Amino acid sequence: MKAFCSFTLILLTLLLFSCEKGKAKIIAGSTSVQPYVEVLAEEFMIMYPHYMIDIQGGGSSAGITAVESGAAQLGMTSRALKDSELHLWTAGIARDGLAMIINPGNPVNSLTLSQIRSIYTGDIQDWSALGGNNARIHIIAREEGSGTRSAFEDMVMDNLRITPKAIVQASNGTVRQLVAGDPYSIGFISLGLVDNTVKALQLDNIAATQENIQNGSYSLYREFLFVSKDKPEGAAMDFIEFIFSAEGQRIITQEGLITR
């Protein structure tokens, strides 16, 4: 009986240890950051199979709220922190360009910041005013609370509001999908998510590329951040350290982001 009790205690201890080691580490927030973190987490869990990382979207503000409430251990944000959020622990994991995208069939190749601003306020409503076809511009924007929208407002809008006539979408992927299917649309997404279904506009004749962001000639870019209530420990910190390792940095570059 005593041997059986000892064996049972050892078994329970091993089970508890296994559950703790395999416990899901929840990361929530920016849908711009999410696809890159998913790729990093997949590789991390191959290297460290005793860890499981659960990644959820919801937007930058939602990720920060999840961290504040304890619902997530790490929050992902693609916007700068507000004054009321500056108490949070942060780690900048990469830089990302913000690309203005149009349909590949649209003959326009370059716009100025002023022209983009005028499109999004509704002051310019037809492509013909920009050297394009005689067709009404279909404006696509991200939702309130999105880090991508916040970055666009900060870098482009100069305290002016995006027209309420804009078609609002909840992710970079759906913005890209709509632009790919609409020859008269314009939207903004993460540079790393630009593919051959859309065309990234030049800004003042400067192409939206990693090289031009690094040399300072292309000005639309933002920081991708992790946030936490306190300095992370355990699996969360192991994952962050993996991101900053040579392999993590290789993946970030491979996925189209810019290493810090």
Coordinates of C-alpha atoms in Angstrom, one line a residue:
M1 CA 0.0 0.0 0.0
K2 CA 2.8 2.4 0.9
A3 CA 4.6 1.6 -2.4
F4 CA 1.3 2.2 -4.3
C5 CA 0.9 5.6 -2.6
S6 CA 4.5 6.6 -3.4
F7 CA 4.0 5.5 -7.0
T8 CA 0.7 7.5 -7.2
L9 CA 2.4 10.6 -5.8
I10 CA 5.3 10.4 -8.3
L11 CA 2.8 9.9 -11.2
L12 CA 0.7 12.9 -10.1
T13 CA 3.9 15.0 -9.8
L14 CA 5.0 14.0 -13.3
L15 CA 1.5 14.8 -14.7
L16 CA 1.5 18.2 -13.1
F17 CA 5.0 19.0 -14.4
S18 CA 4.0 17.9 -17.9
C19 CA 0.9 20.1 -17.8
E20 CA 2.9 23.1 -16.7
K21 CA 5.6 22.5 -19.3
G22 CA 3.0 22.1 -22.0
K23 CA 0.7 24.9 -20.8
A24 CA -0.5 27.2 -23.6
K25 CA 1.1 30.6 -23.6
I26 CA -1.6 33.0 -25.0
I27 CA -0.5 35.8 -27.2
A28 CA -3.3 38.1 -28.5
G29 CA -3.6 41.4 -30.4
S30 CA -2.7 42.9 -33.7
T31 CA -3.8 41.1 -36.8
S32 CA -0.9 42.7 -38.6
V33 CA 1.6 41.1 -36.3
Q34 CA -0.3 37.8 -35.9
P35 CA 0.7 36.0 -39.1
Y36 CA 4.4 36.7 -38.5
V37 CA 4.2 35.5 -34.9
E38 CA 2.4 32.4 -36.0
V39 CA 5.3 31.5 -38.3
L40 CA 7.8 32.2 -35.5
A41 CA 5.8 30.2 -33.0
E42 CA 5.5 27.2 -35.3
E43 CA 9.3 27.0 -35.6
F44 CA 9.7 27.6 -31.9
M45 CA 7.4 24.7 -31.0
I46 CA 9.3 22.4 -33.4
M47 CA 12.5 23.3 -31.6
Y48 CA 10.8 23.2 -28.1
P49 CA 8.0 20.7 -28.4
H50 CA 7.2 20.8 -24.6
Y51 CA 5.8 24.4 -25.1
M52 CA 2.5 25.2 -26.7
I53 CA 1.7 28.8 -27.8
D54 CA -1.8 29.9 -28.6
I55 CA -2.1 33.0 -30.8
Q56 CA -5.2 35.0 -31.2
G57 CA -6.0 38.2 -33.1
G58 CA -8.5 40.9 -32.2
G59 CA -6.4 44.1 -32.9
S60 CA -3.7 46.0 -31.1
S61 CA -6.1 47.6 -28.6
A62 CA -7.7 44.3 -27.8
G63 CA -4.3 42.7 -27.3
I64 CA -3.3 45.5 -24.8
T65 CA -6.6 45.1 -23.0
A66 CA -6.1 41.3 -22.8
V67 CA -2.7 41.8 -21.2
E68 CA -4.1 44.4 -18.7
S69 CA -6.8 42.0 -17.7
G70 CA -4.6 38.9 -17.5
A71 CA -6.4 37.1 -20.3
A72 CA -3.1 37.0 -22.3
Q73 CA 0.5 36.8 -21.3
L74 CA 1.8 38.8 -24.3
G75 CA 0.0 41.4 -26.4
M76 CA 0.9 42.2 -30.0
T77 CA 0.6 45.8 -31.1
S78 CA 1.4 47.5 -34.4
R79 CA 0.8 51.0 -33.0
A80 CA 2.7 53.2 -30.5
L81 CA 1.5 53.0 -26.9
K82 CA -0.8 55.7 -25.5
D83 CA 0.2 57.6 -22.4
S84 CA -2.1 55.5 -20.3
E85 CA -0.3 52.3 -21.6
L86 CA 3.3 53.4 -21.0
H87 CA 3.6 51.4 -17.8
L88 CA 3.6 48.2 -19.7
W89 CA 6.7 46.2 -20.4
T90 CA 7.5 46.4 -24.2
A91 CA 9.8 44.7 -26.7
G92 CA 10.2 45.9 -30.3
I93 CA 10.4 42.7 -32.4
A94 CA 10.5 44.2 -35.9
R95 CA 9.7 47.1 -38.2
D96 CA 7.1 46.9 -40.9
G97 CA 6.4 49.2 -43.8
L98 CA 2.9 50.5 -44.4
A99 CA 2.0 50.0 -48.1
M100 CA -0.7 51.8 -50.0
I101 CA -2.2 49.3 -52.4
I102 CA -4.3 49.4 -55.5
N103 CA -5.4 46.9 -58.1
P104 CA -2.7 45.9 -60.5
G105 CA -4.9 47.1 -63.4
N106 CA -4.9 50.6 -62.1
P107 CA -2.4 52.8 -64.2
V108 CA -1.5 55.0 -61.2
N109 CA 2.0 54.2 -59.8
S110 CA 2.8 57.0 -57.4
L111 CA 1.0 59.3 -55.0
T112 CA 2.1 62.0 -52.5
L113 CA 1.2 62.0 -48.9
S114 CA -1.0 65.0 -49.5
Q115 CA -2.9 63.1 -52.3
I116 CA -3.4 60.1 -50.1
R117 CA -4.7 62.3 -47.3
S118 CA -7.1 64.0 -49.7
I119 CA -8.4 60.6 -50.9
Y120 CA -9.1 59.4 -47.3
T121 CA -10.8 62.6 -46.3
G122 CA -13.0 62.4 -49.4
D123 CA -11.7 65.5 -51.0
I124 CA -10.4 63.6 -54.0
Q125 CA -13.0 61.2 -55.2
D126 CA -12.1 60.2 -58.8
W127 CA -9.0 58.5 -60.1
S128 CA -8.9 60.9 -63.1
A129 CA -7.7 63.6 -60.7
L130 CA -4.6 61.5 -60.0
G131 CA -3.8 60.5 -63.6
G132 CA -5.9 57.4 -63.6
N133 CA -9.1 56.3 -65.3
N134 CA -12.4 58.3 -65.1
A135 CA -13.8 56.2 -62.2
R136 CA -14.8 56.8 -58.6
I137 CA -12.3 55.9 -55.9
H138 CA -13.4 53.1 -53.6
I139 CA -11.7 53.8 -50.2
I140 CA -10.9 50.8 -47.9
A141 CA -9.7 51.3 -44.4
R142 CA -9.2 49.3 -41.2
E143 CA -11.5 49.4 -38.2
E144 CA -11.2 51.6 -35.2
G145 CA -8.7 50.1 -32.7
S146 CA -6.6 48.6 -35.4
G147 CA -2.9 49.2 -35.1
T148 CA -2.6 49.5 -38.8
R149 CA -5.3 52.2 -38.9
S150 CA -3.7 54.1 -35.9
A151 CA -0.3 54.0 -37.7
F152 CA -2.0 55.3 -40.9
E153 CA -3.8 58.1 -39.1
D154 CA -0.6 59.1 -37.3
M155 CA 1.6 59.1 -40.4
V156 CA -0.8 60.2 -43.1
M157 CA -3.9 62.0 -41.9
D158 CA -2.4 64.9 -40.0
N159 CA -5.2 64.9 -37.4
L160 CA -7.9 64.8 -40.1
R161 CA -10.6 62.1 -40.0
I162 CA -11.0 59.3 -42.5
T163 CA -14.2 59.7 -44.4
P164 CA -17.2 57.7 -43.0
K165 CA -17.8 56.5 -46.6
A166 CA -14.7 54.3 -46.4
I167 CA -15.3 50.6 -46.5
V168 CA -14.1 49.2 -43.2
Q169 CA -12.4 45.8 -42.9
A170 CA -11.2 43.9 -39.9
S171 CA -7.9 42.6 -41.2
N172 CA -5.0 43.2 -43.6
G173 CA -6.0 40.1 -45.5
T174 CA -9.5 41.2 -46.2
V175 CA -8.3 44.7 -47.3
R176 CA -5.9 43.0 -49.7
Q177 CA -8.6 40.7 -51.0
L178 CA -11.0 43.5 -51.7
V179 CA -8.3 45.6 -53.5
A180 CA -7.3 42.6 -55.6
G181 CA -10.9 42.2 -56.8
D182 CA -11.8 45.9 -57.3
P183 CA -9.9 47.9 -60.1
Y184 CA -11.0 51.2 -58.5
S185 CA -10.1 50.6 -54.9
I186 CA -7.3 51.7 -52.6
G187 CA -6.3 50.4 -49.2
F188 CA -3.4 50.2 -46.8
I189 CA -1.8 47.0 -45.4
S190 CA 1.5 45.7 -43.9
L191 CA 4.2 45.8 -46.5
G192 CA 5.1 42.2 -45.7
L193 CA 1.7 41.1 -46.9
V194 CA 1.9 42.6 -50.3
D195 CA 1.8 40.0 -53.0
N196 CA 1.2 39.8 -56.8
T197 CA -2.6 40.2 -56.4
V198 CA -2.2 43.9 -55.6
K199 CA 0.2 46.8 -56.5
A200 CA 2.1 48.8 -53.8
L201 CA 2.1 52.5 -54.7
Q202 CA 5.3 54.5 -54.7
L203 CA 5.3 57.4 -52.3
D204 CA 6.7 60.5 -54.0
N205 CA 8.2 58.1 -56.6
I206 CA 9.9 56.1 -53.8
A207 CA 9.1 52.4 -53.9
A208 CA 7.8 50.7 -50.8
T209 CA 10.7 48.4 -50.1
Q210 CA 12.7 47.2 -47.0
E211 CA 15.8 48.8 -48.4
N212 CA 14.1 52.2 -48.8
I213 CA 12.7 52.0 -45.2
Q214 CA 16.2 51.2 -43.9
N215 CA 17.8 54.1 -45.8
G216 CA 15.1 56.5 -44.7
S217 CA 13.7 57.4 -48.1
Y218 CA 10.3 55.7 -47.6
S219 CA 8.7 57.1 -44.6
L220 CA 5.6 55.0 -43.9
Y221 CA 6.7 52.3 -41.4
R222 CA 5.8 51.4 -37.8
E223 CA 7.1 49.2 -35.0
F224 CA 5.8 45.8 -34.1
L225 CA 5.7 45.4 -30.4
F226 CA 5.1 42.8 -27.7
V227 CA 3.7 44.1 -24.5
S228 CA 3.2 42.5 -21.1
K229 CA 2.1 43.6 -17.6
D230 CA 5.5 42.7 -16.2
K231 CA 8.8 41.4 -17.7
P232 CA 7.9 38.0 -19.1
E233 CA 9.2 34.8 -17.6
G234 CA 9.3 31.1 -18.6
A235 CA 8.0 30.1 -22.0
A236 CA 7.0 33.7 -22.9
M237 CA 10.6 35.0 -22.4
D238 CA 12.0 31.9 -24.1
F239 CA 9.9 32.7 -27.1
I240 CA 11.0 36.3 -27.2
E241 CA 14.6 35.3 -26.9
F242 CA 14.1 32.9 -29.8
I243 CA 12.7 35.8 -31.9
F244 CA 15.9 37.7 -31.2
S245 CA 18.1 34.7 -32.0
A246 CA 19.8 34.3 -35.4
E247 CA 17.1 31.9 -36.5
G248 CA 14.3 34.1 -35.4
Q249 CA 15.8 37.1 -37.2
R250 CA 16.3 35.0 -40.3
I251 CA 12.6 34.1 -40.2
I252 CA 11.6 37.8 -39.7
T253 CA 13.6 38.8 -42.7
Q254 CA 12.4 35.9 -44.8
E255 CA 8.7 36.9 -44.0
G256 CA 9.3 40.5 -45.3
L257 CA 9.8 42.4 -42.1
I258 CA 12.7 44.5 -41.1
T259 CA 14.9 43.4 -38.2
R260 CA 15.7 46.0 -35.6

